[in-house]
GROMACS .gro file of C-alpha atoms in nm:
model
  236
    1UNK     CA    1   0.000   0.000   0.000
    2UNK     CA    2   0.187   0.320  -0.096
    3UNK     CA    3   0.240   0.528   0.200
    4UNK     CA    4   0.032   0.873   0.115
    5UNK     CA    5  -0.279   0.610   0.057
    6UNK     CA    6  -0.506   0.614   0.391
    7UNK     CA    7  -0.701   0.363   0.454
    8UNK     CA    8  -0.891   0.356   0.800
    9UNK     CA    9  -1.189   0.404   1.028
   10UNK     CA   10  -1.345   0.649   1.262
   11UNK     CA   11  -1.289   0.453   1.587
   12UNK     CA   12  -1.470   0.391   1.880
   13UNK     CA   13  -1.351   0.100   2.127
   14UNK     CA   14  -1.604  -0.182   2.039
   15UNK     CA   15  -1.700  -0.211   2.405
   16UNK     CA   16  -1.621   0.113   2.611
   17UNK     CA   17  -1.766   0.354   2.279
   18UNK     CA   18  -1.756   0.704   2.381
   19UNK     CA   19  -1.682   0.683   2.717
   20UNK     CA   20  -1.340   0.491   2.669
   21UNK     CA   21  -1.112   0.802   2.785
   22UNK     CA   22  -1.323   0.756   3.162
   23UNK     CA   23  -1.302   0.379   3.152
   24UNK     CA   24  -0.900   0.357   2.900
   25UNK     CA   25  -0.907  -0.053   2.854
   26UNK     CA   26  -0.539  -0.095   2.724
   27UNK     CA   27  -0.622  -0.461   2.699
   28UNK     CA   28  -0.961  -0.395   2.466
   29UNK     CA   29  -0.773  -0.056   2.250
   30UNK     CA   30  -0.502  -0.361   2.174
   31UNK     CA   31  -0.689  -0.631   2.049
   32UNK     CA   32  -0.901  -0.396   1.783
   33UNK     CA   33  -0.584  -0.223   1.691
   34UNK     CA   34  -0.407  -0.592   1.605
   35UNK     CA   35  -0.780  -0.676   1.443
   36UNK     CA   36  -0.727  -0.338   1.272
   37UNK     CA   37  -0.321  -0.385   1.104
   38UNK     CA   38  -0.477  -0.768   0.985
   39UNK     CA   39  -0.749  -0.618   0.812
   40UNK     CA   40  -0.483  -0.407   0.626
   41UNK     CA   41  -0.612  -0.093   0.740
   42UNK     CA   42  -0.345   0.148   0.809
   43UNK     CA   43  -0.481   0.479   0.983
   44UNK     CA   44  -0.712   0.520   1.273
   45UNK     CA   45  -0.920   0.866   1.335
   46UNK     CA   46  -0.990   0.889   1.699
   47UNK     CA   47  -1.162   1.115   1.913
   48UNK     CA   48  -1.068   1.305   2.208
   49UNK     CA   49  -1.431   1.386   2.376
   50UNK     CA   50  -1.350   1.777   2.535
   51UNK     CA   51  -1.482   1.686   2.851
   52UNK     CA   52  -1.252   1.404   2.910
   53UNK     CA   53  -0.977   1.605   2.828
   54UNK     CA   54  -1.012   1.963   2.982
   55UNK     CA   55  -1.228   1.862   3.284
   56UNK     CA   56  -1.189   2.276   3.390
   57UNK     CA   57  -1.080   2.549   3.134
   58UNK     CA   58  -0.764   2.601   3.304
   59UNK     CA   59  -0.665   2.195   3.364
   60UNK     CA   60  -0.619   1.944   3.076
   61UNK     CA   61  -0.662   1.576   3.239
   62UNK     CA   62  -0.320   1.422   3.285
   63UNK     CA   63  -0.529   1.083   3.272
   64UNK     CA   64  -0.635   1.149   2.959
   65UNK     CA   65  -0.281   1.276   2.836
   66UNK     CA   66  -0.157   0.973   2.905
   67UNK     CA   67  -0.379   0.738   2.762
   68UNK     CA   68  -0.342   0.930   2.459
   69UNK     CA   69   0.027   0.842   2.471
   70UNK     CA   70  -0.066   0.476   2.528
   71UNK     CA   71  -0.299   0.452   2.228
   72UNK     CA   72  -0.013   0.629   2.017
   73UNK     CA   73   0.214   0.385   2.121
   74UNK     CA   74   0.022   0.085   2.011
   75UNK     CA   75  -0.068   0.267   1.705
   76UNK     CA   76   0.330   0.233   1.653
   77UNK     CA   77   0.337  -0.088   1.725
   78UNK     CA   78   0.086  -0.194   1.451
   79UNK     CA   79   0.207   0.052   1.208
   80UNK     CA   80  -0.089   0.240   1.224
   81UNK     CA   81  -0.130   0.605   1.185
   82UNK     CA   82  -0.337   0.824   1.429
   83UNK     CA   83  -0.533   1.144   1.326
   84UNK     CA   84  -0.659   1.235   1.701
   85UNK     CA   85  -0.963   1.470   1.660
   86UNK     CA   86  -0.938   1.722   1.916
   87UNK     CA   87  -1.250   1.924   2.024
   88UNK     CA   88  -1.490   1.619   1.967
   89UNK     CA   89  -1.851   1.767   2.071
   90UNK     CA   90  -2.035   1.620   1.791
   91UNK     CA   91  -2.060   1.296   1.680
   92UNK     CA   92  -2.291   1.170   1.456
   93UNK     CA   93  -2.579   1.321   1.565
   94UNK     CA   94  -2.486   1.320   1.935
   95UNK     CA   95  -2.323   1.665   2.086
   96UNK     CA   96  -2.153   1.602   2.422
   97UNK     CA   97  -2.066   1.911   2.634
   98UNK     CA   98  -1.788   2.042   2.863
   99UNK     CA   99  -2.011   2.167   3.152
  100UNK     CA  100  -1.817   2.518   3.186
  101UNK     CA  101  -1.900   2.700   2.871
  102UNK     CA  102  -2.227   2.791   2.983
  103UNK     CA  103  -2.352   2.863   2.635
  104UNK     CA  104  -2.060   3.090   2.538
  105UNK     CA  105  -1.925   3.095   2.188
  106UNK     CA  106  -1.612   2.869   2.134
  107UNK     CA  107  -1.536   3.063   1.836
  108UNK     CA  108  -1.509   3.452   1.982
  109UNK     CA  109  -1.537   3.409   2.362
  110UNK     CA  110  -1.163   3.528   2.530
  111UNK     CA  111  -1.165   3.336   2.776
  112UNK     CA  112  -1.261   2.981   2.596
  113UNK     CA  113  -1.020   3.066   2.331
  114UNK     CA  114  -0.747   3.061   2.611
  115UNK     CA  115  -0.891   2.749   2.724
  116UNK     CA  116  -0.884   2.573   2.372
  117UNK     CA  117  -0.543   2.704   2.316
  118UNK     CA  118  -0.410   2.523   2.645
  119UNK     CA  119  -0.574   2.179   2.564
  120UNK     CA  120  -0.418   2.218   2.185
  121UNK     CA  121  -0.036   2.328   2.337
  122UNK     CA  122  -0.053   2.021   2.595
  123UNK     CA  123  -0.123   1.760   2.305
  124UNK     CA  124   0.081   1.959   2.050
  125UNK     CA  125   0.368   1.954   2.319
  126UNK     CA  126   0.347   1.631   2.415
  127UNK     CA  127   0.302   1.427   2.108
  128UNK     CA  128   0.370   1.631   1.803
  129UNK     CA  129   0.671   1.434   1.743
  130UNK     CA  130   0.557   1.104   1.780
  131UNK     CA  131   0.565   0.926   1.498
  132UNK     CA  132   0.213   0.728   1.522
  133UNK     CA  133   0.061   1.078   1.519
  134UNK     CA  134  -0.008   1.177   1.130
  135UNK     CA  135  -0.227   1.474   1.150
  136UNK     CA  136  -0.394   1.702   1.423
  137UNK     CA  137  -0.793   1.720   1.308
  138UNK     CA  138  -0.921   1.988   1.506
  139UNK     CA  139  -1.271   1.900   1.550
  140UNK     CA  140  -1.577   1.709   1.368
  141UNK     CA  141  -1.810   1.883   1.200
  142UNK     CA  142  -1.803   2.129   1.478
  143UNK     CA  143  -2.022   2.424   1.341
  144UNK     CA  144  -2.319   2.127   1.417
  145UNK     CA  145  -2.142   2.101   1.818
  146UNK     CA  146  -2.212   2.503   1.814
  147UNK     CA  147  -2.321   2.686   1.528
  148UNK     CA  148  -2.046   2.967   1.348
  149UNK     CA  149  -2.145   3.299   1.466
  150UNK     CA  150  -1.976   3.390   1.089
  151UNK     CA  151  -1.727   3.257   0.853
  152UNK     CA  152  -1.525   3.509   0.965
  153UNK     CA  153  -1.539   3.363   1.301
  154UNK     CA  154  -1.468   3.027   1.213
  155UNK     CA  155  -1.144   3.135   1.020
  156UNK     CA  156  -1.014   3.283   1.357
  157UNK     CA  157  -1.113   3.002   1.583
  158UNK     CA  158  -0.915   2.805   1.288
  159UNK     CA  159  -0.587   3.014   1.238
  160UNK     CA  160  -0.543   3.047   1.617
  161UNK     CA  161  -0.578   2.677   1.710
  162UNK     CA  162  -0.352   2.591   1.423
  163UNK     CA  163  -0.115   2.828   1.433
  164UNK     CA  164  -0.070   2.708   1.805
  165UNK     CA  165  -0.027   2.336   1.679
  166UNK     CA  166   0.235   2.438   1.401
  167UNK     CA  167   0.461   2.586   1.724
  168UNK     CA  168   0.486   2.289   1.896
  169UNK     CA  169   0.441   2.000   1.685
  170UNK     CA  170   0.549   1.875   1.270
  171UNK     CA  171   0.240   1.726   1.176
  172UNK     CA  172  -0.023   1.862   0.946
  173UNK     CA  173  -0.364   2.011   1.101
  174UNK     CA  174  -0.696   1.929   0.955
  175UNK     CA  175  -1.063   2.036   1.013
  176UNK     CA  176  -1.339   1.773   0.940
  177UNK     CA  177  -1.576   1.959   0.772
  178UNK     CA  178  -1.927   1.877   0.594
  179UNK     CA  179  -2.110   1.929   0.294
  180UNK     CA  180  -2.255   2.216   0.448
  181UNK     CA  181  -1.944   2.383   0.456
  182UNK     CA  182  -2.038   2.455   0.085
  183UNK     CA  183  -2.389   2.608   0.135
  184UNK     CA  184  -2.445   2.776   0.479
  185UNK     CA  185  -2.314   3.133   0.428
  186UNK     CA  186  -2.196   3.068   0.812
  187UNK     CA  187  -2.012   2.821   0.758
  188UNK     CA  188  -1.613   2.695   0.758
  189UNK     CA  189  -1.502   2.797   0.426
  190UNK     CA  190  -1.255   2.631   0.196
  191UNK     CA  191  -1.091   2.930   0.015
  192UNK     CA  192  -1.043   3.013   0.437
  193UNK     CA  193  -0.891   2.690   0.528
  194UNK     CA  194  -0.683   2.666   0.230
  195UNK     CA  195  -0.493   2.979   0.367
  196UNK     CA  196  -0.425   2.758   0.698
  197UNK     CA  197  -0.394   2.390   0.616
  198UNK     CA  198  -0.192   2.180   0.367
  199UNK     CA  199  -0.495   1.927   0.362
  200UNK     CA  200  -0.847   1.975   0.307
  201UNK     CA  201  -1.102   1.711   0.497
  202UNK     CA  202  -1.449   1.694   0.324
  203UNK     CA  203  -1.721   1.465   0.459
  204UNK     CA  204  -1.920   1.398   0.170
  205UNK     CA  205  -2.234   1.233   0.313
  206UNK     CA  206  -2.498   1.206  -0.006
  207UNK     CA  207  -2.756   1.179   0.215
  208UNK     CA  208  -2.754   1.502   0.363
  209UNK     CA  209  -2.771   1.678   0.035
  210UNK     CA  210  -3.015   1.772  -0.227
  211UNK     CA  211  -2.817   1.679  -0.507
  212UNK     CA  212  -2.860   1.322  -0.443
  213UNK     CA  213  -3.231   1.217  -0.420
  214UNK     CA  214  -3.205   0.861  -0.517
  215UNK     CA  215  -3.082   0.516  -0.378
  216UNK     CA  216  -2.715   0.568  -0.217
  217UNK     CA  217  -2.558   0.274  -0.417
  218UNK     CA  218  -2.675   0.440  -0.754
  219UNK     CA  219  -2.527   0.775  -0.935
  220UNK     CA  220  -2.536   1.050  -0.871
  221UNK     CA  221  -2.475   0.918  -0.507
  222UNK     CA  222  -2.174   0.698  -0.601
  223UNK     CA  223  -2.044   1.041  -0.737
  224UNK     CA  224  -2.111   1.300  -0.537
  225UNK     CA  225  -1.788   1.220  -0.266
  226UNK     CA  226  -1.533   1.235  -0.551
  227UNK     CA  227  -1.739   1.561  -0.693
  228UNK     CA  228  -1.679   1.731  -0.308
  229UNK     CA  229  -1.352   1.600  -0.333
  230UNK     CA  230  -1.252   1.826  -0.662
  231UNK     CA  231  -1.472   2.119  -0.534
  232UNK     CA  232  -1.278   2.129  -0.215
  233UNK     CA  233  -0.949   2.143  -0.393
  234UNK     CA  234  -1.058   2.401  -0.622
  235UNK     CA  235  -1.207   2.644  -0.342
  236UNK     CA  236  -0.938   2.588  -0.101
   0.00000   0.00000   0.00000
């Protein structure tokens, strides 16, 4: 498998799910890594739920730190590649909430901007040289975990977390973003994130758009991800 070819899942432990940072299982996160490498997969996106990691806005959970460092080292181990996602407060439908932000904006609001920033220098400082670790994603889908104020918003709440990543560590930062991103005028845009990242991430779901009406296994659903794809690259 050539090495810039990804091939890998959005992971949740098949028996601790979301809450696997409270309840780390080294024994579990092993076995599905091994059943992982003998699939032939070779990346793993995992997610790093904000409340499990920055219990308080001014303390990052030194529990959760070094589990993080445990998964990254089995990742190693089965030559598998980690793309941590880092402000995980959507999920699939599910939004899951740090209890101090009281409703404030994440994008604008001083004093959780400070707060982000620490959580993203602790990882960054920690384990932006390990070599499991092959790109920072900075959140999923987050304008559905709290809606952008403005794009202009979401390009600062980018460039700052970024920026902050690119001091401390060598890998490339990412933001998983959704086909939304190309038709909400509040929205994370591409010609924005193309100033900041290397890589674009599109999440191309047919089903959530217009465009594809019909049965997902039939065009113009079997087309529409590698469409996104090329519009992405274009804008950004």
């Amino acid at each position: 498998m050539p090495e810039d070819f990804y091939l890998g899942v959005n992971y949740w432990p098949a028996e601790s799910g979301v809450n696997w940072w409270e309840e780390f299982r080294l024994e579990e996160v092993a076995r599905d890594l091994a059943l992982m490498r003998g699939m032939g997969l070779n990346s793993v996106r995992v997610f790093l739920r904000w409340q499990d990691f920055q219990p308080a806005p001014d303390r990052v959970s030194e529990d959760a730190l070094a589990n993080f460092g445990r998964l990254a080292d089995l990742a190693r181990r089965n030559r598998l590649r980690l793309i941590p996602t880092l402000f995980t407060g959507h999920m699939s439908g599910e939004n899951w909430d740090v209890p101090w932000r009281r409703d404030r904006c994440p994008y604008t609001d001083p004093d959780l901007l400070r707060a982000q920033l620490r959580l993203v220098a602790e990882l960054a400082g920690r384990y932006g040289r390990h070599p499991a670790v092959a790109a920072w994603d900075l959140a999923n889908e987050h304008d559905n975990f709290v809606p952008l104020p403005s794009a202009s918003a979401g390009w600062l709440w980018a460039h700052l977390l970024t920026r902050e990543i690119q001091h401390l560590a060598r890998q490339p930062v990412v933001l998983g973003t959704h086909i939304t991103s190309f038709t909400c005028r509040d929205a994370f845009r591409y010609p924005d994130l193309g100033q900041i990242h290397d890589l674009l991430c599109v999440h191309p779901y047919p089903m959530y758009s217009e465009l594809c009406p019909g049965r997902p296994s039939l065009p113009p659903s079997t087309l529409f991800p590698s469409f996104c794809l090329k519009l992405a690259r274009a804008l950004g």
